Amino acid sequence: MRIVLADDSVLFREGIIRLLTDAGHEVAAAVGDADALLRAVDEQAPDLAVIDIRMPPTMTDDGARAARQLRETHPGLPMILLSQHVETRHSVSLVASGGFGYLLKDRVLRVDDFLDAVRRVAGGGSALDPDVVGALLAPGRRDDPLALLSEREREVLALVAEGHSNLAVAARLHLGERTVESHMRAIFQKLRILDTGESHRRVLAVLAYIAPA
């Protein structure tokens, strides 16, 4: 696939380019700031954008804000946000639209996991770092809907939210796939979320519902 990459660190950017090209992908453009990212997407019409959250000009959340803008101007563009630290402020609204991933940069060092996330997001699914999921699912706010879930249901929900299929969740938790399906039905019933039958849409609905207030 054709990918646009945006990261202000030249060394990190070159490393990602190498990983992607070795996997058979084409990096159509590699840029170092948010404005250049917006131009590159307009010019290259990529299949996926990989975006660092903190980039020039302000080095705060320019990449995340550019991603939100791209979601409006290029609503079908899959994208993966990268960050050194967990920042959930922009995550929920983006993940709720599908074709979205959010990974910590340390996770990129796990090459197979990163490339799997690239494939999953480009296909319209989700790929959320476990630490990001943990922050989104953290209990403690008033009227926390997750208080309704059992410990096992929370474990299942966290893995599904990362983008794993029911079969993958079953393997990780050493459960039968039908048991995972039963847990998911219970989760949707307790959280009052309609099960559409499409796994990534279920995840997005759950994440949108439990977004921090």
PDB file of C-alpha atoms in Angstrom, residues 3-110:
ATOM      1  CA  ILE A   3       1.717   5.379   2.961  1.00  0.00           C
ATOM      2  CA  VAL A   4       2.360   8.960   4.061  1.00  0.00           C
ATOM      3  CA  LEU A   5       4.548   9.232   7.168  1.00  0.00           C
ATOM      4  CA  ALA A   6       4.820  12.289   9.419  1.00  0.00           C
ATOM      5  CA  ASP A   7       7.371  12.477  12.243  1.00  0.00           C
ATOM      6  CA  ASP A   8       9.793  15.269  13.139  1.00  0.00           C
ATOM      7  CA  SER A   9      12.550  12.855  14.231  1.00  0.00           C
ATOM      8  CA  VAL A  10      14.664  12.083  11.178  1.00  0.00           C
ATOM      9  CA  LEU A  11      16.129   8.924  12.718  1.00  0.00           C
ATOM     10  CA  PHE A  12      12.743   7.546  13.761  1.00  0.00           C
ATOM     11  CA  ARG A  13      11.247   8.484  10.406  1.00  0.00           C
ATOM     12  CA  GLU A  14      13.990   6.695   8.500  1.00  0.00           C
ATOM     13  CA  GLY A  15      13.547   3.625  10.679  1.00  0.00           C
ATOM     14  CA  ILE A  16       9.809   3.471   9.961  1.00  0.00           C
ATOM     15  CA  ILE A  17      10.465   3.931   6.252  1.00  0.00           C
ATOM     16  CA  ARG A  18      12.824   0.955   6.335  1.00  0.00           C
ATOM     17  CA  LEU A  19      10.312  -1.232   8.176  1.00  0.00           C
ATOM     18  CA  LEU A  20       7.508  -0.369   5.774  1.00  0.00           C
ATOM     19  CA  THR A  21       9.506  -0.725   2.574  1.00  0.00           C
ATOM     20  CA  ASP A  22      11.018  -4.028   3.709  1.00  0.00           C
ATOM     21  CA  ALA A  23       7.443  -5.234   4.206  1.00  0.00           C
ATOM     22  CA  GLY A  24       6.608  -4.341   0.612  1.00  0.00           C
ATOM     23  CA  HIS A  25       4.847  -1.024   1.175  1.00  0.00           C
ATOM     24  CA  GLU A  26       5.580   2.265  -0.597  1.00  0.00           C
ATOM     25  CA  VAL A  27       6.248   5.388   1.459  1.00  0.00           C
ATOM     26  CA  ALA A  28       4.818   8.013  -0.879  1.00  0.00           C
ATOM     27  CA  ALA A  29       5.940  10.912   1.332  1.00  0.00           C
ATOM     28  CA  ALA A  30       7.820  11.332   4.621  1.00  0.00           C
ATOM     29  CA  VAL A  31       7.490  14.744   6.268  1.00  0.00           C
ATOM     30  CA  GLY A  32       8.397  16.428   9.530  1.00  0.00           C
ATOM     31  CA  ASP A  33       5.539  18.760  10.439  1.00  0.00           C
ATOM     32  CA  ALA A  34       1.750  18.933  10.498  1.00  0.00           C
ATOM     33  CA  ASP A  35       1.361  21.401   7.631  1.00  0.00           C
ATOM     34  CA  ALA A  36       3.530  19.263   5.346  1.00  0.00           C
ATOM     35  CA  LEU A  37       1.432  16.237   6.341  1.00  0.00           C
ATOM     36  CA  LEU A  38      -1.786  17.897   5.188  1.00  0.00           C
ATOM     37  CA  ARG A  39      -0.197  18.839   1.861  1.00  0.00           C
ATOM     38  CA  ALA A  40       1.280  15.368   1.355  1.00  0.00           C
ATOM     39  CA  VAL A  41      -2.072  13.648   1.885  1.00  0.00           C
ATOM     40  CA  ASP A  42      -3.755  16.019  -0.570  1.00  0.00           C
ATOM     41  CA  GLU A  43      -1.049  15.408  -3.169  1.00  0.00           C
ATOM     42  CA  GLN A  44      -0.416  11.681  -2.718  1.00  0.00           C
ATOM     43  CA  ALA A  45      -3.881  10.280  -1.857  1.00  0.00           C
ATOM     44  CA  PRO A  46      -2.293   7.505   0.261  1.00  0.00           C
ATOM     45  CA  ASP A  47      -3.870   4.293   1.520  1.00  0.00           C
ATOM     46  CA  LEU A  48      -2.708   5.027   5.080  1.00  0.00           C
ATOM     47  CA  ALA A  49      -1.164   7.870   7.101  1.00  0.00           C
ATOM     48  CA  VAL A  50       1.211   7.238  10.018  1.00  0.00           C
ATOM     49  CA  ILE A  51       1.365  10.353  12.196  1.00  0.00           C
ATOM     50  CA  ASP A  52       3.378  11.412  15.241  1.00  0.00           C
ATOM     51  CA  ILE A  53       1.150  13.246  17.732  1.00  0.00           C
ATOM     52  CA  ARG A  54       3.771  15.831  18.753  1.00  0.00           C
ATOM     53  CA  MET A  55       5.254  17.678  15.798  1.00  0.00           C
ATOM     54  CA  PRO A  56       6.112  21.226  14.732  1.00  0.00           C
ATOM     55  CA  PRO A  57       5.071  23.951  14.729  1.00  0.00           C
ATOM     56  CA  THR A  58       4.094  23.865  18.435  1.00  0.00           C
ATOM     57  CA  MET A  59       5.415  20.416  19.436  1.00  0.00           C
ATOM     58  CA  THR A  60       2.256  19.753  21.451  1.00  0.00           C
ATOM     59  CA  ASP A  61      -0.607  17.934  19.730  1.00  0.00           C
ATOM     60  CA  ASP A  62      -0.156  19.228  16.178  1.00  0.00           C
ATOM     61  CA  GLY A  63      -0.153  15.730  14.697  1.00  0.00           C
ATOM     62  CA  ALA A  64      -3.381  14.767  16.473  1.00  0.00           C
ATOM     63  CA  ARG A  65      -5.088  17.978  15.395  1.00  0.00           C
ATOM     64  CA  ALA A  66      -3.940  17.397  11.816  1.00  0.00           C
ATOM     65  CA  ALA A  67      -5.367  13.873  12.041  1.00  0.00           C
ATOM     66  CA  ARG A  68      -8.731  15.285  13.100  1.00  0.00           C
ATOM     67  CA  GLN A  69      -8.626  17.682  10.160  1.00  0.00           C
ATOM     68  CA  LEU A  70      -7.771  14.841   7.788  1.00  0.00           C
ATOM     69  CA  ARG A  71     -10.698  12.849   9.143  1.00  0.00           C
ATOM     70  CA  GLU A  72     -12.950  15.694   8.004  1.00  0.00           C
ATOM     71  CA  THR A  73     -11.329  16.323   4.622  1.00  0.00           C
ATOM     72  CA  HIS A  74     -10.423  12.687   3.854  1.00  0.00           C
ATOM     73  CA  PRO A  75     -12.967  10.692   5.885  1.00  0.00           C
ATOM     74  CA  GLY A  76     -11.998   7.353   4.346  1.00  0.00           C
ATOM     75  CA  LEU A  77      -8.281   7.658   5.095  1.00  0.00           C
ATOM     76  CA  PRO A  78      -7.025   5.078   7.631  1.00  0.00           C
ATOM     77  CA  MET A  79      -4.447   6.475  10.030  1.00  0.00           C
ATOM     78  CA  ILE A  80      -2.180   5.425  12.861  1.00  0.00           C
ATOM     79  CA  LEU A  81      -1.105   7.897  15.527  1.00  0.00           C
ATOM     80  CA  LEU A  82       2.224   7.397  17.294  1.00  0.00           C
ATOM     81  CA  SER A  83       3.217   8.875  20.637  1.00  0.00           C
ATOM     82  CA  GLN A  84       5.864   8.611  23.317  1.00  0.00           C
ATOM     83  CA  HIS A  85       3.240   8.802  26.064  1.00  0.00           C
ATOM     84  CA  VAL A  86      -0.442   7.973  26.445  1.00  0.00           C
ATOM     85  CA  GLU A  87      -2.610  10.941  25.444  1.00  0.00           C
ATOM     86  CA  THR A  88      -6.291  10.085  25.146  1.00  0.00           C
ATOM     87  CA  ARG A  89      -7.781  13.536  24.502  1.00  0.00           C
ATOM     88  CA  HIS A  90      -8.094  13.027  20.737  1.00  0.00           C
ATOM     89  CA  SER A  91      -8.346   9.244  20.703  1.00  0.00           C
ATOM     90  CA  VAL A  92     -12.011   8.512  21.223  1.00  0.00           C
ATOM     91  CA  SER A  93     -13.430  10.800  18.539  1.00  0.00           C
ATOM     92  CA  LEU A  94     -10.953   9.397  16.010  1.00  0.00           C
ATOM     93  CA  VAL A  95     -11.307   5.734  16.889  1.00  0.00           C
ATOM     94  CA  ALA A  96     -15.076   6.030  16.738  1.00  0.00           C
ATOM     95  CA  SER A  97     -14.818   6.719  12.998  1.00  0.00           C
ATOM     96  CA  GLY A  98     -12.983   3.468  12.164  1.00  0.00           C
ATOM     97  CA  GLY A  99      -9.720   2.774  10.335  1.00  0.00           C
ATOM     98  CA  PHE A 100      -7.715   4.120  13.255  1.00  0.00           C
ATOM     99  CA  GLY A 101      -4.747   3.028  15.329  1.00  0.00           C
ATOM    100  CA  TYR A 102      -2.918   4.550  18.265  1.00  0.00           C
ATOM    101  CA  LEU A 103       0.404   3.012  19.267  1.00  0.00           C
ATOM    102  CA  LEU A 104       3.145   4.036  21.637  1.00  0.00           C
ATOM    103  CA  LYS A 105       6.448   4.407  19.828  1.00  0.00           C
ATOM    104  CA  ASP A 106       8.020   1.650  21.903  1.00  0.00           C
ATOM    105  CA  ARG A 107       5.476  -0.715  20.353  1.00  0.00           C
ATOM    106  CA  VAL A 108       6.932  -0.033  16.893  1.00  0.00           C
ATOM    107  CA  LEU A 109      10.059  -1.914  17.979  1.00  0.00           C
ATOM    108  CA  ARG A 110       7.914  -5.045  17.973  1.00  0.00           C
TER     109      ARG A 110
END
